[in-house]
JSON list of C-alpha atoms in Angstrom, two decimals:
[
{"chain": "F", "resi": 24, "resn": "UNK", "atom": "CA", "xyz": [0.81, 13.40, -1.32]},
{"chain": "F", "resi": 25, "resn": "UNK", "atom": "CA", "xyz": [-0.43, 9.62, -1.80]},
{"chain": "F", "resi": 26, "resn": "UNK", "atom": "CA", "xyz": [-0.29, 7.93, -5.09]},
{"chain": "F", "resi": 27, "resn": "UNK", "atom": "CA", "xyz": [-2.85, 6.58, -6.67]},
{"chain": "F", "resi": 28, "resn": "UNK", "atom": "CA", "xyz": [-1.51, 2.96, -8.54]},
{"chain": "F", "resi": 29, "resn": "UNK", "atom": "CA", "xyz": [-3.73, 1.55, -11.55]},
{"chain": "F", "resi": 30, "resn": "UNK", "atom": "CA", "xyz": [-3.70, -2.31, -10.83]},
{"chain": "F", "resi": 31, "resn": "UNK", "atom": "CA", "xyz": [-2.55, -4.08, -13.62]},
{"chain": "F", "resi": 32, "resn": "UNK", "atom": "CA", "xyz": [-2.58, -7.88, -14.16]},
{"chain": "F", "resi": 33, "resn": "UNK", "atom": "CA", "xyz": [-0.27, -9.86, -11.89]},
{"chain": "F", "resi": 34, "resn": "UNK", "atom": "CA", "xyz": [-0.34, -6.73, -9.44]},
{"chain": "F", "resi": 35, "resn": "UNK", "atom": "CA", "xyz": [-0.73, -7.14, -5.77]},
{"chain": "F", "resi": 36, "resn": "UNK", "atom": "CA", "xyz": [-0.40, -5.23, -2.92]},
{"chain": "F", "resi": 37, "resn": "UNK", "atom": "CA", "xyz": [2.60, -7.60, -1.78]},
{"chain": "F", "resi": 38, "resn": "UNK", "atom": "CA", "xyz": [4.72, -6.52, -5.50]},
{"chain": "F", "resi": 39, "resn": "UNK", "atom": "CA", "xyz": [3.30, -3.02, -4.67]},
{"chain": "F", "resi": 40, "resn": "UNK", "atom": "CA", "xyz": [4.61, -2.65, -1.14]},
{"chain": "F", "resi": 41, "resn": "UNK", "atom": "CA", "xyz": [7.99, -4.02, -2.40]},
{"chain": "F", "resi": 42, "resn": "UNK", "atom": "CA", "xyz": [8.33, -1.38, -4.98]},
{"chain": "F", "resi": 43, "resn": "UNK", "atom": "CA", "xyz": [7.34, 1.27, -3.17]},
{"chain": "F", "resi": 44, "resn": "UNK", "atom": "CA", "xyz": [9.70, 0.05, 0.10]},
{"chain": "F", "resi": 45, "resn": "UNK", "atom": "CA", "xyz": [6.50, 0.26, 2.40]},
{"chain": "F", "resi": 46, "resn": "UNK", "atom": "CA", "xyz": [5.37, -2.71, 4.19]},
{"chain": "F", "resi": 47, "resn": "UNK", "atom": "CA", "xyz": [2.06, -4.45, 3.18]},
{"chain": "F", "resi": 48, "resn": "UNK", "atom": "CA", "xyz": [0.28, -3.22, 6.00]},
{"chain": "F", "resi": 49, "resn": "UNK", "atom": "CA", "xyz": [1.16, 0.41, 5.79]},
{"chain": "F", "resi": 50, "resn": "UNK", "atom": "CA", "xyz": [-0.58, 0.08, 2.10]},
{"chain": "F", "resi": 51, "resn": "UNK", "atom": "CA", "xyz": [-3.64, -2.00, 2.60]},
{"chain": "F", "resi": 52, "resn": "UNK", "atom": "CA", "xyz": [-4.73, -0.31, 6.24]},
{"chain": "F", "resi": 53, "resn": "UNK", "atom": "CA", "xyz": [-4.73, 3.13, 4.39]},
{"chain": "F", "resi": 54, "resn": "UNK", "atom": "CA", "xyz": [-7.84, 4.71, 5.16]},
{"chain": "F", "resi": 55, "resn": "UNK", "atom": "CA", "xyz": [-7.80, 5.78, 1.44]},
{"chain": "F", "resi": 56, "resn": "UNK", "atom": "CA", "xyz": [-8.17, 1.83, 0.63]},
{"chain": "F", "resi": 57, "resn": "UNK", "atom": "CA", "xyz": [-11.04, 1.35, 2.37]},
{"chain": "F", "resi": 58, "resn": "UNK", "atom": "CA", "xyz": [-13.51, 0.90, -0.42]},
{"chain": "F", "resi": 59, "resn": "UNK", "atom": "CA", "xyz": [-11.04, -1.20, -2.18]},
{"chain": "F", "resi": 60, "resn": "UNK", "atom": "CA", "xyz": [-10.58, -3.32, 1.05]},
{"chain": "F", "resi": 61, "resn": "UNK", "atom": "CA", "xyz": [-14.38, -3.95, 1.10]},
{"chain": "F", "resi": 62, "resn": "UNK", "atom": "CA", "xyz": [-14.67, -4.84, -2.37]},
{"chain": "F", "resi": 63, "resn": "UNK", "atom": "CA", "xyz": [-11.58, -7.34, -2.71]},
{"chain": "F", "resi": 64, "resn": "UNK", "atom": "CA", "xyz": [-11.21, -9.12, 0.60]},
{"chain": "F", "resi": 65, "resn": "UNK", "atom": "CA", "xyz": [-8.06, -10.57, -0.10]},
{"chain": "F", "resi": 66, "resn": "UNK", "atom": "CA", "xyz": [-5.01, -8.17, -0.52]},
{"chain": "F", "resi": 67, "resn": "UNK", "atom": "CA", "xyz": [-3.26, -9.88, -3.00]},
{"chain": "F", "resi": 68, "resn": "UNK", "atom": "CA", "xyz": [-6.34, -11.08, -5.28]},
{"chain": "F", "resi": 69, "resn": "UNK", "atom": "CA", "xyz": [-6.74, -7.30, -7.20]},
{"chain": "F", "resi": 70, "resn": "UNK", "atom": "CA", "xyz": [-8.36, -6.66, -10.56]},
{"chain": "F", "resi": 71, "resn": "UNK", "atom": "CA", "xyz": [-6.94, -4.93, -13.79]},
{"chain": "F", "resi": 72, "resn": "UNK", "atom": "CA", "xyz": [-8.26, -1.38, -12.87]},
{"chain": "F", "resi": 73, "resn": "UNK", "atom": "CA", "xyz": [-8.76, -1.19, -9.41]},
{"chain": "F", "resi": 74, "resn": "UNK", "atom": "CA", "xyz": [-7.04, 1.56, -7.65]},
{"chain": "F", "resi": 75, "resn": "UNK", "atom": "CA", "xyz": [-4.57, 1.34, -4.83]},
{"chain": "F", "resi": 76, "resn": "UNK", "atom": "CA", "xyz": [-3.68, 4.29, -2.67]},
{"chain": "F", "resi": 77, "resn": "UNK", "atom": "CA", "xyz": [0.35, 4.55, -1.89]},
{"chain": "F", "resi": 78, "resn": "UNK", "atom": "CA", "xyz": [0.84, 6.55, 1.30]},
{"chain": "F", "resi": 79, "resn": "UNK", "atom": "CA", "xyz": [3.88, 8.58, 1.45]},
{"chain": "F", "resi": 80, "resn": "UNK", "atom": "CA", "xyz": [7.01, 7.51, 3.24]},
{"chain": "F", "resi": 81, "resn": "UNK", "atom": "CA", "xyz": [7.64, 8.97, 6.21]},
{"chain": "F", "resi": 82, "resn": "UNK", "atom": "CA", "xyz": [10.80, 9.49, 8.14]},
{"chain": "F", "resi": 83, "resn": "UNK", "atom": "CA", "xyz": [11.00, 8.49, 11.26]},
{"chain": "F", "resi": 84, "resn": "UNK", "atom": "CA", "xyz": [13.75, 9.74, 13.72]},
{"chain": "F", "resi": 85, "resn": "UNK", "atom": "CA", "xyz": [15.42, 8.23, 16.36]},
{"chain": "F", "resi": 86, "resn": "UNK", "atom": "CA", "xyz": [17.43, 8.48, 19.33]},
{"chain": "F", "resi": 87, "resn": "UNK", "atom": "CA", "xyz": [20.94, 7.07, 19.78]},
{"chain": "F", "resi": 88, "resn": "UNK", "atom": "CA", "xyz": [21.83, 5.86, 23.11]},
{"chain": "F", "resi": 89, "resn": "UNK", "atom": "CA", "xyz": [25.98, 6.03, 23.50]}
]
């Protein structure tokens, strides 16, 4: 289940992605983060309060070739 992260001053979705070990992208294109996207163009210019949906990691298998 996504997390929902408080911002708090000197936050941004850069410090978030590293924390959480997702890349920047993953966080900001959430569909979740839309609203958030609309109001605060910039990814890594956030406000005390706003909200920032953290997807969940998710594994991701693959093949070996031998």
């Amino acid at each position: 289940m996504p997390t929902k992260h408080s911002i708090k001053s000197g936050d941004s979705v850069s410090s978030l992605a590293q924390s959480y070990g997702l890349f920047e992208q993953t966080i900001w294109q959430h569909s979740d983060n839309a609203t958030l996207k609309a109001l605060r163009p910039n990814m890594n210019i956030l406000a005390p309060g706003d909200e920032v949906v953290i997807p969940d990691l998710e594994a991701k298998k693959e093949s070996k070739i031998l």
